[in-house]
Tab-separated table of C-alpha atoms and ligand atoms in Angstrom:
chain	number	residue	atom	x	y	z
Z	12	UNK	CA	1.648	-15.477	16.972
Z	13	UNK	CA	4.094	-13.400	15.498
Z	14	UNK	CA	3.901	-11.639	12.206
Z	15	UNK	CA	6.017	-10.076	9.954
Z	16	UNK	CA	5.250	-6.952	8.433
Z	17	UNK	CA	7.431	-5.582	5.790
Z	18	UNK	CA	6.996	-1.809	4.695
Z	19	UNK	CA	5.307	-1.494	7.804
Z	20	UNK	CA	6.541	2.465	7.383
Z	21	UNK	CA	4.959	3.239	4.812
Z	22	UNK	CA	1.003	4.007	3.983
Z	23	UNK	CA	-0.898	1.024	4.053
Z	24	UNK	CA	1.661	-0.978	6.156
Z	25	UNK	CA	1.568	1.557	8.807
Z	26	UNK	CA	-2.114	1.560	9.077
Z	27	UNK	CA	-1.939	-2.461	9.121
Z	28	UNK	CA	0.456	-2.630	12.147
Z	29	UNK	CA	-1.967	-0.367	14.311
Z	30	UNK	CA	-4.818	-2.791	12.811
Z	31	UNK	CA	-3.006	-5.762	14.180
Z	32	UNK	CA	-2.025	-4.228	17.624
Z	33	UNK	CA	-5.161	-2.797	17.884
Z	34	UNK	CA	-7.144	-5.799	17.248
Z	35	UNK	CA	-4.431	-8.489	18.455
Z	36	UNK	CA	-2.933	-7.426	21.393
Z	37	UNK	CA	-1.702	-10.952	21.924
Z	38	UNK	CA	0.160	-10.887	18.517
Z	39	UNK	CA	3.883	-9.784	18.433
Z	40	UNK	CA	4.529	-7.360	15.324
Z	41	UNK	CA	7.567	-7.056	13.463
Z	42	UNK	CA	7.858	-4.485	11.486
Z	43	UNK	CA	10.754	-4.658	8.837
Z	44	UNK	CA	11.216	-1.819	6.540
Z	45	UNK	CA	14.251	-0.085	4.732
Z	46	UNK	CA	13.304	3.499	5.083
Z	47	UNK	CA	13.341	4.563	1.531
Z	48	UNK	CA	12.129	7.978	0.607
Z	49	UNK	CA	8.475	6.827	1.426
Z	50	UNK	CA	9.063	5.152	4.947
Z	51	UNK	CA	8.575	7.438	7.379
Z	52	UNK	CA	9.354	6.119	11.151
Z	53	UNK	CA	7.490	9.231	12.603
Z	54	UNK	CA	4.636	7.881	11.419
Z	55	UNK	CA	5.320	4.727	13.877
Z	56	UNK	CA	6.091	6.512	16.955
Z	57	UNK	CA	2.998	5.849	18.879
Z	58	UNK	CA	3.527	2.492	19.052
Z	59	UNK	CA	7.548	2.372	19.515
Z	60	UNK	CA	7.643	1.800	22.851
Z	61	UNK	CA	5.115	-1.242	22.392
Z	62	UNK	CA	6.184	-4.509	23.977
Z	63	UNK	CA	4.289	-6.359	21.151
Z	64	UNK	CA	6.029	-4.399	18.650
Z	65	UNK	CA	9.315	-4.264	17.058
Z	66	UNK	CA	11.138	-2.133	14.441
Z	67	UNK	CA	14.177	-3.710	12.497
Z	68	UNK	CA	15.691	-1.139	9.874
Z	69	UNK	CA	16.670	-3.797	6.618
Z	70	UNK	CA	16.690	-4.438	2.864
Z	71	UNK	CA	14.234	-7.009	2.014
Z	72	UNK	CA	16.431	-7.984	-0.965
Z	73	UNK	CA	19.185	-8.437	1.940
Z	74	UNK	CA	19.469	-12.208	2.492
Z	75	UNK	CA	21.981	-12.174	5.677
Z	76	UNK	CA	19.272	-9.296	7.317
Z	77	UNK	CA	15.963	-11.443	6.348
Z	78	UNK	CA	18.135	-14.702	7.443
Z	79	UNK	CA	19.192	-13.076	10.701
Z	80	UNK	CA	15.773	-11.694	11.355
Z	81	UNK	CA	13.415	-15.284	10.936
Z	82	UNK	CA	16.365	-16.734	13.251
Z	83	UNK	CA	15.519	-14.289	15.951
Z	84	UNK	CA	11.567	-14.291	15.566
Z	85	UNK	CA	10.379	-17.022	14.140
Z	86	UNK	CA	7.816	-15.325	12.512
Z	87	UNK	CA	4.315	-17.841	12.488
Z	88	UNK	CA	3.108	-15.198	9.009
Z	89	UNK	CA	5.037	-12.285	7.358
Z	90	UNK	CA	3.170	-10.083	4.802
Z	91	UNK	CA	4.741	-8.301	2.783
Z	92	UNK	CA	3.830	-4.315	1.744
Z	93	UNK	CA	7.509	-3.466	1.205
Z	94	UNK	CA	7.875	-2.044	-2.404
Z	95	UNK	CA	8.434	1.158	-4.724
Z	96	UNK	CA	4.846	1.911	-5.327
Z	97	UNK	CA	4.637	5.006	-7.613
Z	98	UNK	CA	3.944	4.774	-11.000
Z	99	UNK	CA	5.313	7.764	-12.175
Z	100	UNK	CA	8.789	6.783	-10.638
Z	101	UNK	CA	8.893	3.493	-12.275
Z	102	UNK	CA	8.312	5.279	-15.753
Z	103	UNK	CA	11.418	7.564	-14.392
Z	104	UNK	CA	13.677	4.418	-13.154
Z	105	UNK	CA	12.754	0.898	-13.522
Z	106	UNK	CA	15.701	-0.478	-12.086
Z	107	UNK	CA	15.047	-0.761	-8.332
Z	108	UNK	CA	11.566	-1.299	-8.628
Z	109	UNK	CA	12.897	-4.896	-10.028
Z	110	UNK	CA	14.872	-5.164	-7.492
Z	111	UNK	CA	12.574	-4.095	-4.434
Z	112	UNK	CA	9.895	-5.326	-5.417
Z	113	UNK	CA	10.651	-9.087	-7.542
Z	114	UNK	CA	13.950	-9.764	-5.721
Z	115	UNK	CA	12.880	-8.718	-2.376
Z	116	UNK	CA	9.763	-10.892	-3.070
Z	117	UNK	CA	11.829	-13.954	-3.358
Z	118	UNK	CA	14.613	-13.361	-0.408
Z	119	UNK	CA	11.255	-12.996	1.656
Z	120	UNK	CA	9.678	-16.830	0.365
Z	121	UNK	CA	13.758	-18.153	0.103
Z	122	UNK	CA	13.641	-17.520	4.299
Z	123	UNK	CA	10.101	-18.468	4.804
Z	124	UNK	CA	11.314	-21.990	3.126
Z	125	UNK	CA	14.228	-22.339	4.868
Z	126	UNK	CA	12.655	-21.406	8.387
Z	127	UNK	CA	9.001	-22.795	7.964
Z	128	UNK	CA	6.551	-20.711	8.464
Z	129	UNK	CA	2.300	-20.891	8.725
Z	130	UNK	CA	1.519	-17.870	5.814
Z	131	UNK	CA	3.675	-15.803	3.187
Z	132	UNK	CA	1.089	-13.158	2.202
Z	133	UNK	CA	2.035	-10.727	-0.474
Z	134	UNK	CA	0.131	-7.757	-0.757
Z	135	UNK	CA	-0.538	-6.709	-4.686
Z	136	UNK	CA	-2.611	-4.354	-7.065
Z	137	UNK	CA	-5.294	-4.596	-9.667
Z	138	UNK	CA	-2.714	-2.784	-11.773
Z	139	UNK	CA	-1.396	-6.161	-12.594
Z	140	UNK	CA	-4.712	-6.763	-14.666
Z	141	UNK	CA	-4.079	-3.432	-16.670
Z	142	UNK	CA	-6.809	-1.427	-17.549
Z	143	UNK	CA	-10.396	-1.127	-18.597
Z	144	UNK	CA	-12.102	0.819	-21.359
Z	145	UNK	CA	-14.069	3.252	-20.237
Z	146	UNK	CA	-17.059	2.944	-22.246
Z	147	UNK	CA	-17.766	-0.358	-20.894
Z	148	UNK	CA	-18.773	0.008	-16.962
Z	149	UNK	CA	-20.156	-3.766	-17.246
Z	150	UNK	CA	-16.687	-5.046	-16.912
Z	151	UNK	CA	-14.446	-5.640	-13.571
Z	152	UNK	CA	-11.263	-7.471	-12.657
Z	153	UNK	CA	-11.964	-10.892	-11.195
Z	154	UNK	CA	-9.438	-13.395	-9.975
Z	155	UNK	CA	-9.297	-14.725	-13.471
Z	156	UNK	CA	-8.801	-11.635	-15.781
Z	157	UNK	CA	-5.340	-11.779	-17.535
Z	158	UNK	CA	-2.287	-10.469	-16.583
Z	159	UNK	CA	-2.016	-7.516	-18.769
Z	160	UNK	CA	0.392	-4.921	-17.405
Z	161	UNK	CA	0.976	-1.207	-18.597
Z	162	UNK	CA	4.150	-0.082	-16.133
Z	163	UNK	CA	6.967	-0.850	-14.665
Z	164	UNK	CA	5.377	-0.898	-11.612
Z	165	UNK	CA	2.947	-3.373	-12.202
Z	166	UNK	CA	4.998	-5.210	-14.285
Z	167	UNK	CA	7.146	-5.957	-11.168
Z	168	UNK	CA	4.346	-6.439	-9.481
Z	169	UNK	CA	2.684	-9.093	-11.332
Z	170	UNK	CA	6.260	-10.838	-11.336
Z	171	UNK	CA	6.309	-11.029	-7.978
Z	172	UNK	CA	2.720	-12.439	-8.034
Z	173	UNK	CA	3.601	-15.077	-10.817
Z	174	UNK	CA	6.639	-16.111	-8.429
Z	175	UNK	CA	4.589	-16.541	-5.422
Z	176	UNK	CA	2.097	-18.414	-7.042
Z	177	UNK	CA	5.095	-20.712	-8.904
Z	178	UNK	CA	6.511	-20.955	-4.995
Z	179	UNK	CA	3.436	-22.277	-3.752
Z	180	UNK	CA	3.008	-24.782	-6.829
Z	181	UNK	CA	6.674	-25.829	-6.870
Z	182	UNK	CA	7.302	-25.908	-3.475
Z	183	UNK	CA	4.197	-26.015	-1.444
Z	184	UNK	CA	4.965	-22.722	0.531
Z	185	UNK	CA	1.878	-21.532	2.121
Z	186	UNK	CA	0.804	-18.592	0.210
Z	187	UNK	CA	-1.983	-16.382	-0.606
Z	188	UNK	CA	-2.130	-13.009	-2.573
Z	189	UNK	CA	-4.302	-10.133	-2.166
Z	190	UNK	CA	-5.327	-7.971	-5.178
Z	191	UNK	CA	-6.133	-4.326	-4.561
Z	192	UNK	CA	-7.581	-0.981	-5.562
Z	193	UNK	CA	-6.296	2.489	-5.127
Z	194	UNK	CA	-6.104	3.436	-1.129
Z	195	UNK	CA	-6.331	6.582	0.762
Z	196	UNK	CA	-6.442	7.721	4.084
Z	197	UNK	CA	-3.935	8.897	7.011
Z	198	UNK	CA	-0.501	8.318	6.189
Z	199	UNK	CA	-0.883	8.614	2.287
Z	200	UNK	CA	2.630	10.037	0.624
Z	201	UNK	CA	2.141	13.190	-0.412
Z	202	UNK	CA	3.030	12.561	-4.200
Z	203	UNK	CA	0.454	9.999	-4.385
Z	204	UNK	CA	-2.769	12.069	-6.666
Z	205	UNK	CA	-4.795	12.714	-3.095
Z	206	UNK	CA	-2.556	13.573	-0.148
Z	207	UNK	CA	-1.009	15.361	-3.243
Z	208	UNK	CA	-3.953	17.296	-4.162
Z	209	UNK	CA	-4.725	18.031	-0.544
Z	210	UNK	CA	-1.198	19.234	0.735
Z	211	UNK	CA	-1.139	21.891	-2.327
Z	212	UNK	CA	-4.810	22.969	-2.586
Z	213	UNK	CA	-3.848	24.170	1.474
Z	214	UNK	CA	-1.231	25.618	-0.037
Z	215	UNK	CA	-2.908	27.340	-3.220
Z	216	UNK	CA	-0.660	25.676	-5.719
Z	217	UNK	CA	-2.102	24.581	-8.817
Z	218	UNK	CA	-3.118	21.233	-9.213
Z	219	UNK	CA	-1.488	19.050	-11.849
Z	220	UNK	CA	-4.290	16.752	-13.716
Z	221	UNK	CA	-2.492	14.454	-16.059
Z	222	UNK	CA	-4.806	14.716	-19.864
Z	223	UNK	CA	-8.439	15.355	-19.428
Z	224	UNK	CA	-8.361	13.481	-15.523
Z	225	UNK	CA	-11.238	11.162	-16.929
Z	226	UNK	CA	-9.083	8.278	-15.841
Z	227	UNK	CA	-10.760	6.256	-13.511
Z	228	UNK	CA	-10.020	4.481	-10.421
Z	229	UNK	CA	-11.696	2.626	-7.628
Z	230	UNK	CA	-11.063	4.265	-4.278
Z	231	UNK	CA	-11.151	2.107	-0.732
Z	232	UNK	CA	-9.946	3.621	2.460
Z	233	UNK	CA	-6.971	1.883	4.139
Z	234	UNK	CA	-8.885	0.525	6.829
Z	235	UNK	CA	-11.001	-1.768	5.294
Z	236	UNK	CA	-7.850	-2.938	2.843
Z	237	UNK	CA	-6.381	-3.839	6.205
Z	238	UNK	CA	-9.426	-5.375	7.466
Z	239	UNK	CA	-9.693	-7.308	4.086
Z	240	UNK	CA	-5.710	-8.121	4.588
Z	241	UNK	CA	-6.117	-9.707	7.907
Z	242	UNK	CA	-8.735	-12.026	6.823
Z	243	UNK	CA	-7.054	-13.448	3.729
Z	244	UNK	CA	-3.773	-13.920	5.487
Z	245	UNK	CA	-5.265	-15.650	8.601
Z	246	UNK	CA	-8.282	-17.245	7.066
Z	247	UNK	CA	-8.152	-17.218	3.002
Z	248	UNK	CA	-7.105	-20.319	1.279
Z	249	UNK	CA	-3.830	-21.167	0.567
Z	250	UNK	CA	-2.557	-20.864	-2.895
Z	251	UNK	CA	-5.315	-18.473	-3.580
Z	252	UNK	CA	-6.067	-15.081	-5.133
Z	253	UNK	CA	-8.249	-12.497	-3.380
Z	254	UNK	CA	-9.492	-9.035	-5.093
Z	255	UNK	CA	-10.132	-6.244	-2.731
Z	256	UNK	CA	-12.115	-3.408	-4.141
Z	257	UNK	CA	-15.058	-1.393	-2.394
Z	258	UNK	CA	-16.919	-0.513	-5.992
Z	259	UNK	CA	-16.633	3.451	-5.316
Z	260	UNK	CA	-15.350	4.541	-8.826
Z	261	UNK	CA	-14.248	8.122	-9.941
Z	262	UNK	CA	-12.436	10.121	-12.050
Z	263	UNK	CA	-9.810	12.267	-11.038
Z	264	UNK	CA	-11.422	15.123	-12.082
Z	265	UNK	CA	-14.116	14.360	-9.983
Z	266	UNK	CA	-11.602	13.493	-6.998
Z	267	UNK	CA	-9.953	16.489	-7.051
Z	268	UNK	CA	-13.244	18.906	-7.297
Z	269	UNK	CA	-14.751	17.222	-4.491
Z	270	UNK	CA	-11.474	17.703	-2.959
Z	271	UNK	CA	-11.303	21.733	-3.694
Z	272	UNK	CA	-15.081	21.572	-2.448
Z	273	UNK	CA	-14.434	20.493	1.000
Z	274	UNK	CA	-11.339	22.703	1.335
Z	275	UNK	CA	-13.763	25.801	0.296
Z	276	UNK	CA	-10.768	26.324	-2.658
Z	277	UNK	CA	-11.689	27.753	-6.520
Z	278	UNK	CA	-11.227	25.124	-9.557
Z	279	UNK	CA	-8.947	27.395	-10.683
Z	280	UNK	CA	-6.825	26.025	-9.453
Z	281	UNK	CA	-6.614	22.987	-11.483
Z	282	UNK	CA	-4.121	22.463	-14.266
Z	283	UNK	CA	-4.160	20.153	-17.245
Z	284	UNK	CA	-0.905	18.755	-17.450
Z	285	UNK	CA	1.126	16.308	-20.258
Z	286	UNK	CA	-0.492	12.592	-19.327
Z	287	UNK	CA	1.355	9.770	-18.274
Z	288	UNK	CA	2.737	7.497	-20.730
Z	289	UNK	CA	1.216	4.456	-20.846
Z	290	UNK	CA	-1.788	5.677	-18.540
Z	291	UNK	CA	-4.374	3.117	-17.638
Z	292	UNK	CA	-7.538	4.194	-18.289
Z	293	UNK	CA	-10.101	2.149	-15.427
Z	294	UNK	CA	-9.524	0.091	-12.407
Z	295	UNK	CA	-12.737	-1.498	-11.496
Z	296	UNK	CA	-12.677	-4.490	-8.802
Z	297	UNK	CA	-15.040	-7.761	-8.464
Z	298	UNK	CA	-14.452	-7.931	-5.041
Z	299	UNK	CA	-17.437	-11.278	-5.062
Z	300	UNK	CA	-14.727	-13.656	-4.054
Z	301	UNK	CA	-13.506	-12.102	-0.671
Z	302	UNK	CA	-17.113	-11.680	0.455
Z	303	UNK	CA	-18.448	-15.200	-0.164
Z	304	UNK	CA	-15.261	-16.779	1.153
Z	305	UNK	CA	-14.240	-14.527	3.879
Z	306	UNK	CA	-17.541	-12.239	4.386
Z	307	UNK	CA	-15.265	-8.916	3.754
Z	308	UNK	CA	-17.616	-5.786	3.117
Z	309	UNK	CA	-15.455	-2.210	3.025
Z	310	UNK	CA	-17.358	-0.200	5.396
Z	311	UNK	CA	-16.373	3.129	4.591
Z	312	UNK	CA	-17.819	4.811	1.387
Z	313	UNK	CA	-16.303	7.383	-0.425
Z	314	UNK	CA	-17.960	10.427	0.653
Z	315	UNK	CA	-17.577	9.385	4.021
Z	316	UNK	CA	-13.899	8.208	3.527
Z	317	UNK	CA	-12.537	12.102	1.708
Z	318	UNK	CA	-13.884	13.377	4.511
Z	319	UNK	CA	-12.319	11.499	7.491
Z	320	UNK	CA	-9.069	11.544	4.620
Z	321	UNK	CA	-9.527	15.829	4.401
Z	322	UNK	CA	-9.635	16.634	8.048
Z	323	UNK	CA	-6.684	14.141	9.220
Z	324	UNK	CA	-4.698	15.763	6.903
Z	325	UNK	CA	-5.706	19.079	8.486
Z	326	UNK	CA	-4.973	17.891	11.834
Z	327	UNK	CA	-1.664	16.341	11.041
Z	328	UNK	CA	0.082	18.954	8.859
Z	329	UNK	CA	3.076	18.763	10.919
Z	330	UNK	CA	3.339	15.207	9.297
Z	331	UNK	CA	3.280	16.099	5.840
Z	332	UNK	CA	4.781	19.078	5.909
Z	333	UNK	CA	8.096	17.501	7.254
Z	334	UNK	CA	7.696	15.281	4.417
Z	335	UNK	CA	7.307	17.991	1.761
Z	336	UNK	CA	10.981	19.945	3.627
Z	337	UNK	CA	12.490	16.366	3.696
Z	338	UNK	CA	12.998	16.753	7.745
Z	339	UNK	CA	11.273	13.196	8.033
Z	340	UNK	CA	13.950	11.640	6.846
Z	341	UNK	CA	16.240	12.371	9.472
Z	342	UNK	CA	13.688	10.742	12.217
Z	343	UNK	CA	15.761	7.620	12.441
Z	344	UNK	CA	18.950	8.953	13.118
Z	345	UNK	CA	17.224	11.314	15.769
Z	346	UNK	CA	15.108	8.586	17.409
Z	347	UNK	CA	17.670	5.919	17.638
Z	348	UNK	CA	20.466	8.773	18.569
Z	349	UNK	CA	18.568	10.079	21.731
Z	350	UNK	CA	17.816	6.440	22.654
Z	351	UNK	CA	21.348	4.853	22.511
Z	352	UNK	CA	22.706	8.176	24.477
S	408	NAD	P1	4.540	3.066	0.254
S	408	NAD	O1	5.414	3.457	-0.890
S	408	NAD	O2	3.809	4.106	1.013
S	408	NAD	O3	5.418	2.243	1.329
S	408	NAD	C1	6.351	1.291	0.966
S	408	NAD	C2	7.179	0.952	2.206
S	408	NAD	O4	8.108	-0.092	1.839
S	408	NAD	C3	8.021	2.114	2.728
S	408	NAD	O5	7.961	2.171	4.137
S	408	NAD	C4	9.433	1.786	2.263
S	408	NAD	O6	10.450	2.299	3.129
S	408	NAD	C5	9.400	0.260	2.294
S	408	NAD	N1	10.384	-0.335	1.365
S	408	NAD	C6	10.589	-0.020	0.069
S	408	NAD	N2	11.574	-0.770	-0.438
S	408	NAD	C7	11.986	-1.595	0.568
S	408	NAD	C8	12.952	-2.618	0.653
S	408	NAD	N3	13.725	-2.944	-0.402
S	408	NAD	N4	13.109	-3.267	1.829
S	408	NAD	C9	12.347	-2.942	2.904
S	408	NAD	N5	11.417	-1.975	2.880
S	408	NAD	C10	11.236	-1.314	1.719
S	408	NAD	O7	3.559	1.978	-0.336
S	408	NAD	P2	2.016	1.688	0.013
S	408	NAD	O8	1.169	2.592	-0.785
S	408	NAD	O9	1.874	1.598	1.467
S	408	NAD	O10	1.866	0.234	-0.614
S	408	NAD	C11	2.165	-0.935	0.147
S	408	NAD	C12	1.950	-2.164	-0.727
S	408	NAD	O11	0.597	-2.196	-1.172
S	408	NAD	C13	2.816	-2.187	-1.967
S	408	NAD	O12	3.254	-3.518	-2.167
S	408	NAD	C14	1.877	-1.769	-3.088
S	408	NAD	O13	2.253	-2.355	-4.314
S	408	NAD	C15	0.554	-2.315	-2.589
S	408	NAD	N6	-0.661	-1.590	-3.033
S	408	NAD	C16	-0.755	-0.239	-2.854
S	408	NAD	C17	-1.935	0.414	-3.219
S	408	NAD	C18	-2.108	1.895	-3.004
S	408	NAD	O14	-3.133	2.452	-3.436
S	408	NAD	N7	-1.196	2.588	-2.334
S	408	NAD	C19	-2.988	-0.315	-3.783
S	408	NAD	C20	-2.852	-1.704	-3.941
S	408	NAD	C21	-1.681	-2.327	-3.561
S	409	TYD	P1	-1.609	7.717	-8.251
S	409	TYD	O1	-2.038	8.269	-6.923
S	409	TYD	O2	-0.188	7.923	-8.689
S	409	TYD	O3	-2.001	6.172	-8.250
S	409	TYD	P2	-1.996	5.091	-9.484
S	409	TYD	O4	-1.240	5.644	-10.611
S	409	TYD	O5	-1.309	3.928	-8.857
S	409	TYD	O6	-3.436	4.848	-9.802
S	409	TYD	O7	-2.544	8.346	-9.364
S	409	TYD	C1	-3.951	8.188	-9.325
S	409	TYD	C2	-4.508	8.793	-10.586
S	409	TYD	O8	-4.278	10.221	-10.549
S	409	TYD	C3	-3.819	8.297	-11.853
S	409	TYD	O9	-4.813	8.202	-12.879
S	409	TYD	C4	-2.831	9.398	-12.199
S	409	TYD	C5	-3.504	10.649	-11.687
S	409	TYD	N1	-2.612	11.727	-11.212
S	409	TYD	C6	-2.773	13.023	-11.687
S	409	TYD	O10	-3.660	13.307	-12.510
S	409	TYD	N2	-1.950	13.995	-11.212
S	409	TYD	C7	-0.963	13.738	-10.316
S	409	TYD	O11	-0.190	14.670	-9.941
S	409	TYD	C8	-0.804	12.394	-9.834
S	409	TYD	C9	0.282	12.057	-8.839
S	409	TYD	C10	-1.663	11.428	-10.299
């Protein structure tokens, strides 16, 4: 089988491409991914020199690249993690999350048409439900909970969805979607509010906590969104809607003082900053669905998960450090350079 993987260089799609090898070593990988400010090929050098594995440098908006590529591999699924994912860049510039993330989504489904292919899976947020009050812990996002979005980010983001699903409807293309909560783990950005919080606590920075940091979100660690992944797009139904959440909710606050804890850093260091515009208040996921169809369970808790999250980023600062001086970025060029001498 061969699969697909767009934005493999980024968080979660880089942790899915080591699932896959890891756990299909008969499955060919293709990982397609333009290498915007948050793909980082470093972070896919282990597996490089991989015969199952393959690294093609494109635009998923960029029809003769996509076109070219299905010609070439004939991909049997492709799942798609390439987007602009930060919130706080959408509010910023809208623009080419539109166009990365809604365009891109259909120049993916155009080629999987036009070629055939088995699966289109396209990976997606609870932020397309919008948010939840916080003095009601009773409710959670299930499959059916309304569209109701805050950002530009999810906006695009529950475009995309609405196009996938009208794709499927209109023209029977095999799809399913996959609905998640917040991730963490190796390979996080460092703007994103943990790797964030970890990188600068090191570093004795203050700690920017947008309003009172009683916003609340429901952490799962990237393996077990991967895990979750793999199962819809291999065994979910087509056409359908899956929500992946591990129930472990907390507020920020609460994130980043167990996060000063572990590092043995003061709260001092926290600072109250301006809030977001628009900030949701809870993400809370039903994940019922996943388990009775597909038997998904996340098997990593919080407390266990910060912990495993703390110390790779300890062991690994030479990752996000070159991140934080902008080195990373000239990885391609130096990879590809020294291989084409
Ligand atoms: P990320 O920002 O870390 O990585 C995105 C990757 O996509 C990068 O490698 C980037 O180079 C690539 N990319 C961006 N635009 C591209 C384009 N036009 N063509 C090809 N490649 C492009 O994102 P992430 O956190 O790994 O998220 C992956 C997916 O999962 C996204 O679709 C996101 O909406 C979704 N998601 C993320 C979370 C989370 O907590 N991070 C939760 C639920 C869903
Ligand atoms: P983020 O990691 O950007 O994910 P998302 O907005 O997709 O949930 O932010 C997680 C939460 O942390 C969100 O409520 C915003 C908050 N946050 C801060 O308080 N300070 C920060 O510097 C950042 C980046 C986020």
């Amino acid at each position: 089988m061969t699969i697909i993987v767009t934005g493999g260089a980024g968080f979660i799609g880089s942790n899915f491409v080591f699932y896959e090898l890891k756990n299909y070593p008969d499955d060919r990988i293709v990982c397609l991914d333009s290498l915007t400010y948050a793909g980082n090929l470093e972070t896919l050098e282990p597996v490089m020199d991989n015969k199952n594995f393959r690294f093609v440098k494109a635009d998923i908006s960029d029809k003769e690249a996509v076109e070219k590529l299905f010609e070439e591999e004939k991909p049997d699924i492709v799942v798609n993690f390439a987007a602009e994912s930060h919130v706080d860049r959408s509010i910023e510039d809208p623009g080419i999350f539109l166009r990365t993330n809604i365009l891109g989504t259909q120049t993916l489904m155009d080629a999987c048409r036009k070629y055939g292919i088995k699966r289109y899976h396209q990976v997606s947020t609870d932020e397309v439900y919008g948010d939840l009050p916080l003095d009601r812990p009773d409710l959670f996002f299930t499959e059916e909970t309304p569209i109701h979005t805050s950002s530009p980010y999810s906006a695009s983001k529950a475009a995309a969805d609405l196009l996938v699903l009208a794709y499927y409807r209109t023209y029977g293309l095999p799809v399913s979607i996959s609905r998640c909560s917040n991730n963490y783990g190796p390979y996080h950005f460092p703007e994103k509010l943990i790797p964030l919080m970890i990188s600068r606590a090191l570093a004795d920075e203050n700690l920017p906590v947008y309003g009172k940091g009683e916003n609340v979100r429901d952490w799962l660690y990237v393996e077990d969104h991967c895990a979750a992944i793999n199962l819809v797009m291999r065994k979910g139904r087509e056409g359908e809607v899956y929500n992946i959440g591990g129930h472990n909710e907390k507020t920020n606050l609460e994130v980043v003082k167990t996060i000063l804890k572990k590092l043995g850093k003061p709260e001092s260091l926290i600072t109250f900053v301006t809030d977001r515009p628009g900030h949701d208040m809870r993400y809370a996921i039903d994940p019922t669905k996943i388990h009775n169809e597909l038997g998904w369970l996340p098997e990593t808790c919080f407390e266990e998960g910060i912990e495993k999250t703390i110390e790779w980023y300890l062991n690994n600062r030479a990752w996000w450090e070159k991140i934080i001086s902008g080195e990373y970025q000239s990885y391609f060029d130096k990879f590809y350079s020294e291989r084409l001498k």
